[in-house]
Short mmCIF file of C-alpha atoms and ligand atoms in Angstrom, two decimals:
data_model
loop_
_atom_site.label_atom_id
_atom_site.label_comp_id
_atom_site.label_asym_id
_atom_site.label_seq_id
_atom_site.Cartn_x
_atom_site.Cartn_y
_atom_site.Cartn_z
CA UNK C 1 261.71 48.64 -216.88
CA UNK C 2 263.71 46.11 -218.65
CA UNK C 3 262.50 42.50 -218.87
CA UNK C 4 265.37 41.52 -216.52
CA UNK C 5 263.89 43.70 -213.77
CA UNK C 6 260.56 41.83 -213.86
CA UNK C 7 262.18 38.35 -214.16
CA UNK C 8 264.27 39.06 -211.13
CA UNK C 9 261.09 40.14 -209.15
CA UNK C 10 259.35 36.85 -209.94
CA UNK C 11 262.45 34.71 -209.26
CA UNK C 12 262.98 36.49 -206.02
CA UNK C 13 259.37 36.45 -204.91
CA UNK C 14 259.30 40.20 -204.78
CA UNK C 15 255.70 40.49 -205.90
CA UNK C 16 254.16 42.98 -203.62
CA UNK C 17 251.86 44.06 -206.48
CA UNK C 18 250.07 40.61 -206.34
CA UNK C 19 246.88 40.97 -204.54
CA UNK C 20 245.50 38.30 -202.24
CA UNK C 21 242.03 39.24 -203.03
CA UNK C 22 240.06 39.80 -206.23
CA UNK C 23 240.29 43.51 -207.07
CA UNK C 24 237.19 45.22 -205.86
CA UNK C 25 237.27 47.72 -208.71
CA UNK C 26 236.92 44.97 -211.18
CA UNK C 27 234.04 43.45 -209.30
CA UNK C 28 232.32 46.82 -208.92
CA UNK C 29 232.74 48.18 -212.45
CA UNK C 30 233.15 45.36 -215.00
CA UNK C 31 229.36 45.65 -215.55
CA UNK C 32 229.82 49.19 -216.75
CA UNK C 33 231.48 47.67 -220.00
CA UNK C 34 228.25 46.01 -220.87
CA UNK C 35 229.92 42.83 -221.99
CA UNK C 36 228.09 40.11 -223.79
CA UNK C 37 228.01 36.67 -221.91
CA UNK C 38 231.09 34.62 -222.67
CA UNK C 39 232.99 37.83 -223.35
CA UNK C 40 236.74 37.62 -224.08
CA UNK C 41 238.58 39.82 -221.76
CA UNK C 42 242.26 40.81 -222.35
CA UNK C 43 244.62 41.35 -219.40
CA UNK C 44 247.88 42.88 -220.43
CA UNK C 45 250.84 42.32 -218.04
CA UNK C 46 248.47 39.87 -216.12
CA UNK C 47 250.93 38.23 -213.63
CA UNK C 48 249.20 35.49 -211.70
CA UNK C 49 246.28 37.78 -210.69
CA UNK C 50 243.25 36.16 -208.94
CA UNK C 51 241.19 38.51 -211.11
CA UNK C 52 241.56 35.88 -213.81
CA UNK C 53 239.78 33.18 -211.71
CA UNK C 54 237.06 35.68 -210.89
CA UNK C 55 236.59 36.59 -214.58
CA UNK C 56 236.37 33.01 -215.61
CA UNK C 57 233.93 32.17 -212.73
CA UNK C 58 231.65 34.92 -214.12
CA UNK C 59 231.49 33.05 -217.47
CA UNK C 60 234.03 35.13 -219.36
CA UNK C 61 236.90 33.90 -221.34
CA UNK C 62 240.34 35.35 -220.52
CA UNK C 63 243.40 36.07 -222.65
CA UNK C 64 246.52 37.61 -221.11
CA UNK C 65 250.18 38.43 -221.75
CA UNK C 66 252.93 38.18 -219.21
CA UNK C 67 256.75 38.24 -219.39
CA UNK C 68 257.27 35.81 -216.60
CA UNK C 69 256.80 32.02 -217.36
CA UNK C 70 257.09 31.43 -213.51
CA UNK C 71 254.00 33.62 -212.99
CA UNK C 72 252.07 31.67 -215.57
CA UNK C 73 253.03 28.33 -214.34
CA UNK C 74 251.82 29.42 -210.90
CA UNK C 75 248.65 30.72 -212.34
CA UNK C 76 247.65 27.53 -214.05
CA UNK C 77 248.60 25.62 -210.83
CA UNK C 78 246.32 27.77 -208.83
CA UNK C 79 243.50 27.37 -211.35
CA UNK C 80 244.13 23.66 -211.27
CA UNK C 81 244.27 23.68 -215.10
CA UNK C 82 246.76 21.62 -217.15
CA UNK C 83 247.80 23.96 -219.98
CA UNK C 84 248.66 23.14 -223.58
CA UNK C 85 251.94 24.89 -224.29
CA UNK C 86 252.86 25.92 -227.84
CA UNK C 87 255.58 28.26 -229.17
CA UNK C 88 254.14 31.08 -231.35
CA UNK C 89 256.90 33.25 -232.85
CA UNK C 90 258.68 34.97 -229.99
CA UNK C 91 255.95 34.03 -227.44
CA UNK C 92 254.82 30.89 -225.60
CA UNK C 93 251.00 30.19 -225.85
CA UNK C 94 249.49 28.55 -222.80
CA UNK C 95 245.89 27.54 -223.15
CA UNK C 96 243.23 25.45 -221.44
CA UNK C 97 239.44 25.70 -221.37
CA UNK C 98 238.42 29.36 -221.44
CA UNK C 99 241.95 30.85 -220.88
CA UNK C 100 244.91 31.67 -223.05
CA UNK C 101 248.06 33.36 -221.82
CA UNK C 102 250.93 34.57 -224.01
CA UNK C 103 254.15 34.48 -222.25
CA UNK C 104 256.50 37.13 -223.56
CA UNK C 105 256.65 40.84 -224.35
CA UNK C 106 253.40 42.71 -224.97
CA UNK C 107 255.13 44.50 -227.79
CA UNK C 108 255.71 41.14 -229.57
CA UNK C 109 252.02 40.26 -229.48
CA UNK C 110 250.02 41.18 -232.69
CA UNK C 111 246.33 41.32 -233.42
CA UNK C 112 246.75 37.94 -235.20
CA UNK C 113 248.11 36.38 -232.04
CA UNK C 114 245.56 37.87 -229.79
CA UNK C 115 242.31 37.47 -231.87
CA UNK C 116 239.14 39.47 -231.14
CA UNK C 117 238.55 40.71 -227.65
CA UNK C 118 235.47 42.38 -226.04
CA UNK C 119 237.38 44.38 -223.35
CA UNK C 120 240.80 45.15 -221.83
CA UNK C 121 241.20 45.02 -218.08
CA UNK C 122 244.32 46.87 -217.05
CA UNK C 123 245.32 46.74 -213.27
CA UNK C 124 248.94 47.64 -212.44
CA UNK C 125 249.84 47.36 -216.20
CA UNK C 126 250.02 50.89 -217.52
CA UNK C 127 251.38 52.04 -214.11
CA UNK C 128 254.13 49.48 -214.34
CA UNK C 129 255.55 51.08 -217.44
CA UNK C 130 258.10 53.91 -217.21
CA UNK C 131 257.14 57.34 -218.63
CA UNK C 132 258.57 57.06 -222.00
CA UNK C 133 257.09 53.54 -222.61
CA UNK C 134 253.49 54.57 -221.49
CA UNK C 135 252.50 56.26 -224.86
CA UNK C 136 253.85 53.16 -226.81
CA UNK C 137 252.01 50.81 -224.51
CA UNK C 138 248.72 52.73 -224.90
CA UNK C 139 249.08 52.59 -228.64
CA UNK C 140 250.01 49.02 -228.58
CA UNK C 141 247.14 47.94 -226.29
CA UNK C 142 244.71 49.87 -228.35
CA UNK C 143 245.90 48.47 -231.57
CA UNK C 144 246.01 44.77 -230.73
CA UNK C 145 242.62 45.07 -228.94
CA UNK C 146 241.22 46.94 -231.93
CA UNK C 147 239.88 49.65 -229.64
CA UNK C 148 237.96 47.38 -227.31
CA UNK C 149 236.64 49.20 -224.29
CA UNK C 150 239.02 49.20 -221.24
CA UNK C 151 238.67 49.22 -217.56
CA UNK C 152 241.78 50.84 -216.39
CA UNK C 153 243.05 51.12 -212.71
CA UNK C 154 245.77 53.71 -212.13
CA UNK C 155 247.49 55.36 -209.16
CA UNK C 156 248.06 58.93 -208.46
CA UNK C 157 250.58 60.15 -205.95
CA UNK C 158 253.49 62.58 -205.64
CA UNK C 159 256.12 61.03 -207.92
CA UNK C 160 258.88 62.99 -206.19
CA UNK C 161 258.34 61.10 -202.98
CA UNK C 162 258.95 57.59 -204.44
CA UNK C 163 260.27 56.04 -207.71
CA UNK C 164 257.98 53.67 -209.54
CA UNK C 165 256.92 51.14 -210.36
CA UNK C 166 254.03 51.57 -209.73
CA UNK C 167 254.21 55.02 -211.38
CA UNK C 168 251.77 57.83 -210.81
CA UNK C 169 249.68 58.30 -214.06
CA UNK C 170 247.28 61.24 -213.64
CA UNK C 171 244.34 62.45 -215.79
CA UNK C 172 246.35 64.74 -217.95
CA UNK C 173 248.58 61.89 -219.14
CA UNK C 174 245.70 59.52 -219.55
CA UNK C 175 244.16 62.19 -221.81
CA UNK C 176 247.36 62.53 -223.71
CA UNK C 177 247.99 58.96 -224.41
CA UNK C 178 244.34 57.57 -224.80
CA UNK C 179 242.36 60.77 -225.51
CA UNK C 180 242.58 60.79 -229.19
CA UNK C 181 241.14 57.26 -229.65
CA UNK C 182 238.86 56.92 -226.63
CA UNK C 183 236.18 58.74 -224.66
CA UNK C 184 237.42 58.79 -221.06
CA UNK C 185 235.22 58.47 -218.04
CA UNK C 186 236.59 58.47 -214.38
CA UNK C 187 234.38 55.92 -212.44
CA UNK C 188 236.07 56.08 -209.07
CA UNK C 189 238.75 57.97 -207.23
CA UNK C 190 239.60 56.50 -203.90
CA UNK C 191 242.34 57.29 -201.38
CA UNK C 192 244.92 54.54 -200.77
CA UNK C 193 246.16 54.11 -197.25
CA UNK C 194 249.66 53.06 -197.66
CA UNK C 195 252.61 54.64 -195.95
CA UNK C 196 254.89 54.26 -198.88
CA UNK C 197 252.60 56.54 -201.06
CA UNK C 198 251.50 59.09 -198.51
CA UNK C 199 248.36 60.73 -200.10
CA UNK C 200 247.87 58.42 -202.94
CA UNK C 201 244.61 57.62 -204.79
CA UNK C 202 243.49 54.82 -206.91
CA UNK C 203 241.47 55.90 -210.04
CA UNK C 204 239.28 53.66 -212.20
CA UNK C 205 238.66 54.76 -215.67
CA UNK C 206 236.37 53.44 -218.38
CA UNK C 207 237.80 53.91 -221.88
CA UNK C 208 235.32 53.67 -224.81
CA UNK C 209 236.42 54.03 -228.51
CA UNK C 210 235.39 57.29 -229.87
CA UNK C 211 232.20 57.28 -231.77
CA UNK C 212 230.86 54.40 -229.71
CA UNK C 213 227.83 56.40 -228.32
CA UNK C 214 229.33 56.30 -224.95
CA UNK C 215 226.95 56.92 -221.96
CA UNK C 216 227.03 55.40 -218.50
CA UNK C 217 224.12 55.44 -216.19
CA UNK C 218 222.81 58.40 -218.24
CA UNK C 219 225.98 60.42 -217.95
CA UNK C 220 227.80 61.59 -221.05
CA UNK C 221 231.41 60.28 -221.36
CA UNK C 222 233.72 63.11 -220.66
CA UNK C 223 236.91 63.99 -218.91
CA UNK C 224 237.49 66.93 -216.70
CA UNK C 225 241.08 67.80 -215.89
C1 SAM A 301 252.85 45.27 -211.49
S1 SAM A 301 252.78 43.63 -212.12
C2 SAM A 301 250.95 43.56 -212.32
C3 SAM A 301 250.59 42.15 -212.52
C4 SAM A 301 248.98 42.02 -212.58
N1 SAM A 301 248.36 42.86 -213.52
C5 SAM A 301 248.43 42.16 -211.24
O1 SAM A 301 247.56 43.04 -211.01
O2 SAM A 301 248.83 41.37 -210.34
C6 SAM A 301 253.33 44.05 -213.78
C7 SAM A 301 253.46 42.64 -214.46
O3 SAM A 301 253.89 42.95 -215.82
C8 SAM A 301 254.89 42.09 -216.39
N2 SAM A 301 255.44 42.80 -217.45
C9 SAM A 301 256.26 43.82 -217.38
N3 SAM A 301 256.55 44.25 -218.57
C10 SAM A 301 255.99 43.42 -219.40
C11 SAM A 301 256.03 43.46 -220.90
N4 SAM A 301 256.69 44.33 -221.77
N5 SAM A 301 255.28 42.45 -221.54
C12 SAM A 301 254.59 41.58 -220.72
N6 SAM A 301 254.55 41.58 -219.33
C13 SAM A 301 255.24 42.50 -218.74
C14 SAM A 301 255.61 41.79 -215.22
O4 SAM A 301 256.38 40.50 -215.10
C15 SAM A 301 254.66 41.80 -213.98
O5 SAM A 301 254.18 40.45 -213.69
#
């Protein structure tokens, strides 16, 4: 999608993707990443998600990137934080206490901008990208996070029934775009009851950089497709 598409969504308040509750998959599965205390968690395409407040309340630090400055103004307002705002290259850097958000295009964000992160949390980010952009997005996220583990929430549904976003991104594609760099473990697969999607499912993945000795609750990291 072009930037204009998303700016219009925010300007017109068409943000059905924004959840009024903290994402239950985040709450249930963040611990599987075994993060250190005070972990720095990167949220690509973060919008104004309430997940940020939850991550901060758990003692984490948060860094995000988001195209819409309207979204980020609303986010800081909701957090009751007054940000410092500084231009950095083609991005605008909002920061306060344990939170930093880059306003701009994720493809303009470099490792130097982002700094070290302990994990990536992707909810409605990969699935917001059209098919041709998803391999580039996966490579960019992996590169700038330097292979940090990821908690990734995707949708699977019959794409012929509805155009994205959100797009359907199944296990085969996850393996194609992330499988050379990460071990992939599906953590949860849950039906979504939403008339727009008919038989849709939400799938939660744990991505761990290869060679990281990946085990979870005694299970080997693996992918079956
Ligand atoms: C489907 S929404 C998800 C927002 C958030 N993750 C959530 O769960 O509420 C996708 C967001 O990505 C932003 N976005 C789209 N393309 C982007 C890009 N190239 N760089 C940064 N943000 C982008 C949009 O403005 C939108 O807020």
